[in-house]
Each structure stands twice: as structure tokens, then as C-alpha cells.
mmCIF file of C-alpha atoms in Angstrom:
data_model
loop_
_atom_site.group_PDB
_atom_site.id
_atom_site.type_symbol
_atom_site.label_atom_id
_atom_site.label_comp_id
_atom_site.label_asym_id
_atom_site.label_seq_id
_atom_site.Cartn_x
_atom_site.Cartn_y
_atom_site.Cartn_z
ATOM 1 C CA MET A 45 73.717 107.576 99.047
ATOM 2 C CA GLN A 46 70.784 109.980 98.947
ATOM 3 C CA LEU A 47 67.476 108.266 98.321
ATOM 4 C CA ASN A 48 65.729 108.915 95.034
ATOM 5 C CA LYS A 49 62.429 107.608 93.743
ATOM 6 C CA GLU A 50 63.986 104.640 91.950
ATOM 7 C CA ILE A 51 66.093 103.535 94.939
ATOM 8 C CA THR A 52 63.106 103.882 97.274
ATOM 9 C CA ALA A 53 60.945 101.793 94.936
ATOM 10 C CA LEU A 54 63.651 99.158 94.545
ATOM 11 C CA LEU A 55 64.221 98.864 98.285
ATOM 12 C CA HIS A 56 60.521 98.262 98.767
ATOM 13 C CA LEU A 57 60.722 95.334 96.372
ATOM 14 C CA VAL A 58 63.585 93.510 98.077
ATOM 15 C CA ASP A 59 61.055 91.286 99.912
ATOM 16 C CA ASP A 60 59.159 90.368 96.730
ATOM 17 C CA PRO A 61 58.542 86.582 96.804
ATOM 18 C CA ASP A 62 59.002 86.301 93.025
ATOM 19 C CA THR A 63 62.661 85.348 92.524
ATOM 20 C CA GLU A 64 62.749 86.808 89.013
ATOM 21 C CA VAL A 65 61.474 90.139 90.310
ATOM 22 C CA PHE A 66 64.011 90.076 93.143
ATOM 23 C CA GLU A 67 66.913 89.314 90.802
ATOM 24 C CA THR A 68 65.915 92.243 88.587
ATOM 25 C CA VAL A 69 65.716 94.479 91.667
ATOM 26 C CA ALA A 70 69.051 93.182 92.934
ATOM 27 C CA ASN A 71 70.833 93.916 89.662
ATOM 28 C CA ARG A 72 69.415 97.437 89.547
ATOM 29 C CA LEU A 73 70.506 98.110 93.136
ATOM 30 C CA LEU A 74 73.967 96.660 92.541
ATOM 31 C CA GLY A 75 74.293 98.978 89.570
ATOM 32 C CA TYR A 76 74.759 101.794 92.086
ATOM 33 C CA GLY A 77 77.946 100.134 93.344
ATOM 34 C CA LYS A 78 79.094 100.055 96.966
ATOM 35 C CA GLU A 79 77.377 103.428 97.592
ATOM 36 C CA ILE A 80 74.108 101.519 97.955
ATOM 37 C CA ILE A 81 75.414 99.558 100.976
ATOM 38 C CA PRO A 82 74.408 102.105 103.704
ATOM 39 C CA ASN A 83 70.849 102.061 102.331
ATOM 40 C CA LEU A 84 70.824 98.263 102.428
ATOM 41 C CA GLU A 85 72.179 98.282 105.979
ATOM 42 C CA GLN A 86 69.402 100.640 107.067
ATOM 43 C CA LEU A 87 66.846 98.396 105.401
ATOM 44 C CA TRP A 88 68.314 95.363 107.198
ATOM 45 C CA GLU A 89 67.931 97.102 110.573
ATOM 46 C CA ALA A 90 64.311 97.959 109.814
ATOM 47 C CA THR A 91 63.475 94.403 108.707
ATOM 48 C CA GLU A 92 62.412 91.598 111.039
ATOM 49 C CA ASP A 93 61.965 88.876 108.434
ATOM 50 C CA GLU A 94 65.074 86.660 108.571
ATOM 51 C CA ASN A 95 64.688 85.581 104.941
ATOM 52 C CA VAL A 96 64.641 89.191 103.789
ATOM 53 C CA GLN A 97 67.618 89.962 106.030
ATOM 54 C CA TYR A 98 69.500 87.108 104.350
ATOM 55 C CA ARG A 99 68.663 88.582 100.950
ATOM 56 C CA ILE A 100 69.990 91.970 102.042
ATOM 57 C CA GLU A 101 73.187 90.435 103.465
ATOM 58 C CA HIS A 102 73.728 88.652 100.152
ATOM 59 C CA LEU A 103 73.246 91.912 98.251
ATOM 60 C CA ILE A 104 75.783 93.674 100.446
ATOM 61 C CA HIS A 105 78.262 90.857 99.887
ATOM 62 C CA ARG A 106 77.744 90.995 96.126
ATOM 63 C CA ALA A 107 78.367 94.744 96.122
ATOM 64 C CA LEU A 108 81.558 94.354 98.140
ATOM 65 C CA PHE A 109 82.766 91.422 96.031
ATOM 66 C CA THR A 110 82.237 93.356 92.804
ATOM 67 C CA GLU A 111 84.302 96.211 94.219
ATOM 68 C CA LEU A 112 87.031 93.737 95.264
ATOM 69 C CA GLN A 113 87.144 92.292 91.743
ATOM 70 C CA GLN A 114 87.608 95.796 90.330
ATOM 71 C CA GLU A 115 90.339 96.667 92.829
ATOM 72 C CA LEU A 116 92.175 93.397 92.201
ATOM 73 C CA ALA A 117 91.957 93.903 88.435
ATOM 74 C CA ALA A 118 93.443 97.400 88.797
ATOM 75 C CA TRP A 119 96.200 96.034 91.057
ATOM 76 C CA GLY A 120 97.047 93.313 88.545
ATOM 77 C CA LYS A 121 97.431 95.873 85.750
ATOM 78 C CA GLU A 122 100.016 97.908 87.628
ATOM 79 C CA GLU A 123 103.512 97.774 86.166
ATOM 80 C CA LEU A 124 105.020 96.553 89.448
ATOM 81 C CA PRO A 125 102.143 95.479 91.705
ATOM 82 C CA SER A 126 103.055 95.384 95.399
ATOM 83 C CA LEU A 127 102.778 91.871 96.826
ATOM 84 C CA PHE A 128 101.860 93.108 100.285
ATOM 85 C CA LYS A 129 99.110 95.363 98.922
ATOM 86 C CA GLY A 130 97.816 92.454 96.856
ATOM 87 C CA ALA A 131 97.569 90.331 100.012
ATOM 88 C CA LEU A 132 95.780 93.173 101.797
ATOM 89 C CA LEU A 133 93.230 93.233 98.976
ATOM 90 C CA LEU A 134 92.584 89.514 99.495
ATOM 91 C CA ALA A 135 92.092 90.191 103.200
ATOM 92 C CA LYS A 136 89.282 92.593 102.293
ATOM 93 C CA TYR A 137 87.315 89.568 101.108
ATOM 94 C CA ARG A 138 86.875 88.585 104.758
ATOM 95 C CA TYR A 139 87.419 92.029 106.312
ATOM 96 C CA PRO A 140 85.849 94.599 103.925
ATOM 97 C CA ASP A 141 86.420 97.523 106.321
ATOM 98 C CA LEU A 142 90.122 96.721 106.707
ATOM 99 C CA ASN A 143 92.313 99.746 107.457
ATOM 100 C CA THR A 144 95.230 98.940 105.176
ATOM 101 C CA GLN A 145 97.364 101.842 106.423
ATOM 102 C CA THR A 146 97.575 100.223 109.851
ATOM 103 C CA PHE A 147 99.262 97.139 108.411
ATOM 104 C CA LEU A 148 101.491 99.085 106.032
ATOM 105 C CA LYS A 149 102.818 100.972 109.060
ATOM 106 C CA GLN A 150 103.302 97.681 110.921
ATOM 107 C CA LEU A 151 105.275 96.280 107.995
ATOM 108 C CA ASP A 152 107.502 99.360 107.972
ATOM 109 C CA GLN A 153 108.177 98.971 111.697
ATOM 110 C CA MET A 154 109.183 95.360 111.136
ATOM 111 C CA ARG A 155 111.480 96.498 108.335
ATOM 112 C CA ARG A 156 113.131 99.027 110.655
ATOM 113 C CA ASN A 157 113.762 96.388 113.313
ATOM 114 C CA ILE A 158 115.468 94.101 110.810
ATOM 115 C CA TRP A 159 117.416 96.937 109.157
ATOM 116 C CA LEU A 160 118.962 97.923 112.497
ATOM 117 C CA GLU A 161 120.521 94.454 112.751
ATOM 118 C CA LEU A 162 121.842 94.258 109.193
ATOM 119 C CA ASN A 163 125.178 95.419 107.805
ATOM 120 C CA SER A 164 127.025 95.090 104.497
ATOM 121 C CA TYR A 165 129.499 92.500 105.833
ATOM 122 C CA LEU A 166 126.964 89.761 106.501
ATOM 123 C CA THR A 167 126.799 86.645 104.343
ATOM 124 C CA PRO A 168 123.446 85.728 102.741
ATOM 125 C CA LEU A 169 122.808 83.087 105.390
ATOM 126 C CA GLU A 170 123.634 85.543 108.184
ATOM 127 C CA GLN A 171 121.177 88.038 106.712
ATOM 128 C CA ILE A 172 118.447 85.409 106.665
ATOM 129 C CA ASN A 173 119.239 84.369 110.224
ATOM 130 C CA ILE A 174 118.565 87.962 111.297
ATOM 131 C CA VAL A 175 115.291 88.091 109.381
ATOM 132 C CA ASN A 176 114.264 84.772 110.934
ATOM 133 C CA SER A 177 115.210 85.912 114.426
ATOM 134 C CA ILE A 178 113.071 89.052 114.132
ATOM 135 C CA LEU A 179 110.071 87.322 112.581
ATOM 136 C CA TYR A 180 109.928 84.078 114.545
ATOM 137 C CA ASN A 181 111.587 85.022 117.848
ATOM 138 C CA TYR A 182 110.909 88.728 118.326
ATOM 139 C CA TYR A 183 107.480 88.941 116.657
ATOM 140 C CA LYS A 184 106.779 85.269 117.432
ATOM 141 C CA LEU A 185 105.092 84.415 114.137
ATOM 142 C CA GLN A 186 103.903 80.830 114.220
ATOM 143 C CA GLY A 187 103.408 78.936 110.999
ATOM 144 C CA HIS A 188 100.807 76.254 110.361
ATOM 145 C CA GLU A 189 100.821 73.739 107.529
ATOM 146 C CA ILE A 190 98.514 74.352 104.560
ATOM 147 C CA THR A 191 96.963 70.951 105.279
ATOM 148 C CA GLU A 192 95.247 72.444 108.336
ATOM 149 C CA ARG A 193 92.883 74.120 105.857
ATOM 150 C CA ASP A 194 91.975 77.083 108.054
ATOM 151 C CA PRO A 195 90.879 80.019 105.826
ATOM 152 C CA ASN A 196 91.817 82.578 108.466
ATOM 153 C CA LEU A 197 95.501 81.627 108.199
ATOM 154 C CA PHE A 198 95.629 83.099 104.673
ATOM 155 C CA PHE A 199 94.566 86.605 105.679
ATOM 156 C CA ILE A 200 97.609 88.747 106.287
ATOM 157 C CA ASN A 201 95.923 91.069 108.801
ATOM 158 C CA HIS A 202 94.895 88.044 110.860
ATOM 159 C CA THR A 203 98.487 86.780 110.779
ATOM 160 C CA LEU A 204 99.937 90.115 111.897
ATOM 161 C CA GLU A 205 97.393 90.469 114.709
ATOM 162 C CA SER A 206 97.260 86.881 115.981
ATOM 163 C CA LYS A 207 100.846 85.883 115.032
ATOM 164 C CA GLN A 208 99.336 82.777 113.411
ATOM 165 C CA GLY A 209 99.693 82.134 109.689
ATOM 166 C CA ASN A 210 100.638 79.675 107.006
ATOM 167 C CA ALA A 211 103.307 79.535 104.301
ATOM 168 C CA PHE A 212 101.434 82.055 102.155
ATOM 169 C CA SER A 213 100.585 84.747 104.700
ATOM 170 C CA ILE A 214 103.947 84.573 106.467
ATOM 171 C CA GLY A 215 105.687 84.132 103.114
ATOM 172 C CA VAL A 216 104.162 87.356 101.792
ATOM 173 C CA ILE A 217 105.358 89.220 104.891
ATOM 174 C CA TYR A 218 108.826 87.694 104.454
ATOM 175 C CA LEU A 219 108.972 88.591 100.756
ATOM 176 C CA ALA A 220 107.671 92.127 101.296
ATOM 177 C CA LEU A 221 110.253 92.812 104.001
ATOM 178 C CA CYS A 222 113.118 91.439 101.917
ATOM 179 C CA GLU A 223 112.035 93.556 98.966
ATOM 180 C CA LEU A 224 112.117 96.679 101.143
ATOM 181 C CA LEU A 225 115.536 95.670 102.493
ATOM 182 C CA ASP A 226 117.008 94.806 99.061
ATOM 183 C CA ILE A 227 117.558 91.168 100.052
ATOM 184 C CA PRO A 228 117.169 89.024 96.898
ATOM 185 C CA ILE A 229 114.484 86.674 98.173
ATOM 186 C CA PHE A 230 111.799 85.478 95.750
ATOM 187 C CA ALA A 231 109.073 82.860 95.715
ATOM 188 C CA VAL A 232 109.715 79.891 93.429
ATOM 189 C CA GLY A 233 107.348 77.539 91.661
ATOM 190 C CA LEU A 234 108.014 74.269 93.468
ATOM 191 C CA PRO A 235 104.978 71.959 93.236
ATOM 192 C CA ARG A 236 102.748 71.356 96.282
ATOM 193 C CA GLN A 237 104.751 73.806 98.399
ATOM 194 C CA PHE A 238 105.080 77.555 98.807
ATOM 195 C CA VAL A 239 108.800 78.098 99.242
ATOM 196 C CA ILE A 240 111.022 81.174 98.934
ATOM 197 C CA ALA A 241 114.645 81.252 97.835
ATOM 198 C CA PHE A 242 117.770 83.416 98.070
ATOM 199 C CA PHE A 243 118.973 84.286 94.561
ATOM 200 C CA ASP A 244 122.562 85.191 93.783
ATOM 201 C CA THR A 245 122.984 87.374 90.699
ATOM 202 C CA GLN A 246 126.251 86.840 88.821
ATOM 203 C CA TYR A 247 127.507 89.193 86.125
ATOM 204 C CA SER A 248 129.945 88.273 83.380
ATOM 205 C CA PHE A 249 132.803 90.739 82.982
ATOM 206 C CA LEU A 250 133.915 89.037 79.768
ATOM 207 C CA THR A 251 130.532 89.478 78.087
ATOM 208 C CA PRO A 252 128.911 92.467 79.859
ATOM 209 C CA ASP A 253 126.045 92.732 77.360
ATOM 210 C CA THR A 254 124.623 89.327 78.292
ATOM 211 C CA GLU A 255 121.867 88.840 80.829
ATOM 212 C CA PRO A 256 123.121 88.280 84.414
ATOM 213 C CA LEU A 257 122.875 84.712 85.693
ATOM 214 C CA GLN A 258 120.615 84.143 88.685
ATOM 215 C CA THR A 259 121.293 81.099 90.811
ATOM 216 C CA ILE A 260 119.603 79.889 93.973
ATOM 217 C CA GLN A 261 121.885 79.682 97.006
ATOM 218 C CA PHE A 262 119.334 78.131 99.340
ATOM 219 C CA TYR A 263 115.619 77.802 100.054
ATOM 220 C CA ILE A 264 113.545 78.962 103.038
ATOM 221 C CA ASP A 265 110.320 77.515 104.416
ATOM 222 C CA PRO A 266 108.180 80.516 105.486
ATOM 223 C CA VAL A 267 106.313 78.366 107.999
ATOM 224 C CA ASN A 268 109.316 78.283 110.346
ATOM 225 C CA GLY A 269 112.272 79.907 108.570
ATOM 226 C CA MET A 270 114.058 76.593 108.089
ATOM 227 C CA VAL A 271 116.753 76.685 105.398
ATOM 228 C CA TYR A 272 117.044 73.940 102.768
ATOM 229 C CA THR A 273 119.784 73.165 100.256
ATOM 230 C CA GLN A 274 119.434 72.347 96.577
ATOM 231 C CA ASN A 275 120.025 68.699 97.450
ATOM 232 C CA ASP A 276 117.123 68.790 99.929
ATOM 233 C CA VAL A 277 114.859 70.117 97.186
ATOM 234 C CA GLU A 278 116.059 67.509 94.681
ATOM 235 C CA ILE A 279 115.226 64.753 97.185
ATOM 236 C CA TYR A 280 111.760 66.271 97.687
ATOM 237 C CA LEU A 281 111.090 66.438 93.931
ATOM 238 C CA LYS A 282 112.202 62.839 93.530
ATOM 239 C CA LYS A 283 109.946 61.790 96.388
ATOM 240 C CA ILE A 284 106.846 63.318 94.800
ATOM 241 C CA LYS A 285 107.970 62.174 91.323
ATOM 242 C CA ALA A 286 107.786 65.690 89.945
ATOM 243 C CA GLY A 287 110.895 65.576 87.763
ATOM 244 C CA HIS A 288 113.252 68.514 87.405
ATOM 245 C CA GLU A 289 111.416 71.266 85.531
ATOM 246 C CA GLU A 290 113.155 74.600 84.986
ATOM 247 C CA GLN A 291 109.967 76.442 85.984
ATOM 248 C CA PHE A 292 110.269 75.037 89.526
ATOM 249 C CA PHE A 293 113.356 77.181 90.093
ATOM 250 C CA GLN A 294 112.263 80.428 88.457
ATOM 251 C CA PRO A 295 111.192 83.467 90.542
ATOM 252 C CA LEU A 296 107.429 83.939 90.633
ATOM 253 C CA SER A 297 105.969 87.345 89.886
ATOM 254 C CA ASN A 298 103.927 89.030 92.605
ATOM 255 C CA LYS A 299 100.763 88.398 90.592
ATOM 256 C CA ALA A 300 101.664 84.704 90.278
ATOM 257 C CA VAL A 301 102.112 84.506 94.068
ATOM 258 C CA ILE A 302 98.637 85.960 94.646
ATOM 259 C CA VAL A 303 97.164 83.524 92.100
ATOM 260 C CA ARG A 304 98.762 80.567 93.909
ATOM 261 C CA MET A 305 97.477 81.939 97.196
ATOM 262 C CA LEU A 306 93.928 82.155 95.764
ATOM 263 C CA GLU A 307 94.176 78.605 94.420
ATOM 264 C CA GLU A 308 95.029 77.273 97.880
ATOM 265 C CA MET A 309 92.272 79.382 99.429
ATOM 266 C CA ALA A 310 89.805 77.870 96.964
ATOM 267 C CA LEU A 311 90.899 74.354 97.965
ATOM 268 C CA THR A 312 90.608 75.296 101.626
ATOM 269 C CA TYR A 313 87.030 76.542 101.198
ATOM 270 C CA GLU A 314 86.188 73.373 99.249
ATOM 271 C CA ASN A 315 87.642 71.312 102.082
ATOM 272 C CA THR A 316 85.457 73.137 104.612
ATOM 273 C CA GLN A 317 82.320 72.715 102.458
ATOM 274 C CA GLN A 318 82.106 76.419 101.586
ATOM 275 C CA ASP A 319 81.673 75.922 97.874
ATOM 276 C CA ASP A 320 80.230 79.403 97.257
ATOM 277 C CA LYS A 321 83.388 81.001 98.656
ATOM 278 C CA SER A 322 85.561 78.568 96.748
ATOM 279 C CA GLN A 323 83.887 79.618 93.498
ATOM 280 C CA GLU A 324 84.503 83.272 94.352
ATOM 281 C CA MET A 325 88.216 82.521 94.752
ATOM 282 C CA TYR A 326 88.217 81.100 91.224
ATOM 283 C CA GLN A 327 86.437 84.236 90.013
ATOM 284 C CA LEU A 328 89.228 86.352 91.522
ATOM 285 C CA ILE A 329 91.806 84.114 89.840
ATOM 286 C CA ALA A 330 90.037 84.685 86.516
ATOM 287 C CA VAL A 331 90.254 88.447 87.073
ATOM 288 C CA LEU A 332 94.041 88.240 87.460
ATOM 289 C CA LYS A 333 94.434 85.913 84.483
ATOM 290 C CA GLU A 334 92.508 88.146 82.078
ATOM 291 C CA PRO A 335 94.646 89.471 79.216
ATOM 292 C CA GLN A 336 96.117 92.857 80.152
#
């Protein structure tokens, strides 16, 4: 952004010891949006005072976070928001300069590799075995339990680059690929777990005007691709005393998946004593839960 008299004056006041003055200056600078960031970066390089550098770093973060909130809000208002693109937006929280096209191309290459192995004669379980073979054997994705509470495992770019992820990051990749391949896999709302399921859609020829019936054939753990039956899930629900709620077995929308992902990220940051980041996760959740 080209310097003008106001920006120049504001930048000179960033080191003002009066916190009220600084907050006024900060709000005026942030009013310029992310375009002010190069000016702040130049100021940081010209500053030797560590306290002032910290102030500048915080301003840059606030500018980037405001932009992320706006992008996430726009994504959430789309008629059919892409799950993979939503996860890439979350990754920009940690990696603001993320080149999203790189990972979209990588996803398409993964899709091609799976598509080459599929055919119309395969059973649902055979289809999933192929997806699992490509993801966990060929690409060697390794899943970690959510209880490890490592924030990096949530970021989808980190998972694609390092091959390390958790149920959410690998699950998003799994779901995005199946959507591209027309395999009816959806996330479901089981408590305390992020699980995906293969849905079988049944149509009634006697009453064609009625809504088709969707039933779950089996469940998949994105951490390792392990397949579970309905009986396995019933035993799990009984174990945690969760009852048998209909909502547990309904497909989650892409926005609901991102909200659940943010909720777990917030808990992870709380667990690692990063309360400021945890609060920002809740702010992002609030953005997605705002009335459309």
C-alpha cells in the first residue's frame, strides 16, 4: 500500500507507550485491511525494540485473522460449500501464505489414482478397500488419535505434505475424494468421534413421489480406514452411555464438519495452554453459526 500522511503518522505512533493511544492507532491501521501488512512488515524490519516488534506482529496477525473471518463467512454462505476448500481456509490460520492451488491439484491427482482402480462392478466394500489402499498404502497417510492434541495434525496441507494427520484432516481428504468419485460417503454425528459412513440410497418404486431412504451400510475410521458395522457402533454408544439418537446417524453438512473440526481445534489449543488461539477458534465457529 502506498504511504499517505495518515498511514505515516499512524506508523510513527505504533511505539507509543500509552495503551489507549496504541489501540486507537491499531484500529485505524487495521481499517486498511490486509493491504497494510507490507507496511507493518517494513516497520518491523526497521525496529530494534522487541516490545514494538511484538506489537507489530500482533497487528499483522489481527489483520490476517480478520481476513480469514471474512473468507470463512463467505464460504459458509455458499449454496454448496466445498469441504476441502473449507479445510484449506482453516489451514490459512497457521499458514497465511498457503498456495491453495497446489493442494487442489494434489487432491485431483489422488482422485485420478483411485479412479483408475475403480469399476462399476465393485461392491461398496470393495470400493472402500481401493480407497483405503491408495490412501494408507500408496500415499502412506498415517493417522493419529485426537487425544494426542497436536494442532498441526488438523491442518490439511500439513497432512498432505508430512503424511501425518488425525481423523479430521484425513477424514476431509477421504470425504473430498469420495465426493469427486461419486462414492456416497458422508460424515456422521457420532459423539466423541469423527467417523464417516457409506450410505445406501433406496428408492421406492411403489411410491415414487416419496423421499428416498438412506441407510448406512458400514462405518469407516479415517485414522486408519478400519471398517465398522452397525453392531460395533451400537456397542460403542452403549459403552459411553450415549443412547441411540437419530442425529448420530444423519449425514453432516460440510459446514457442520468444519464446525466440529474447529471445536476440536479449540480444545487442542486449550490443552496446550494456548488460550488466545482457542478463543479465536470459537470466534471462527461463531462466524459459521451466524444466521445466513
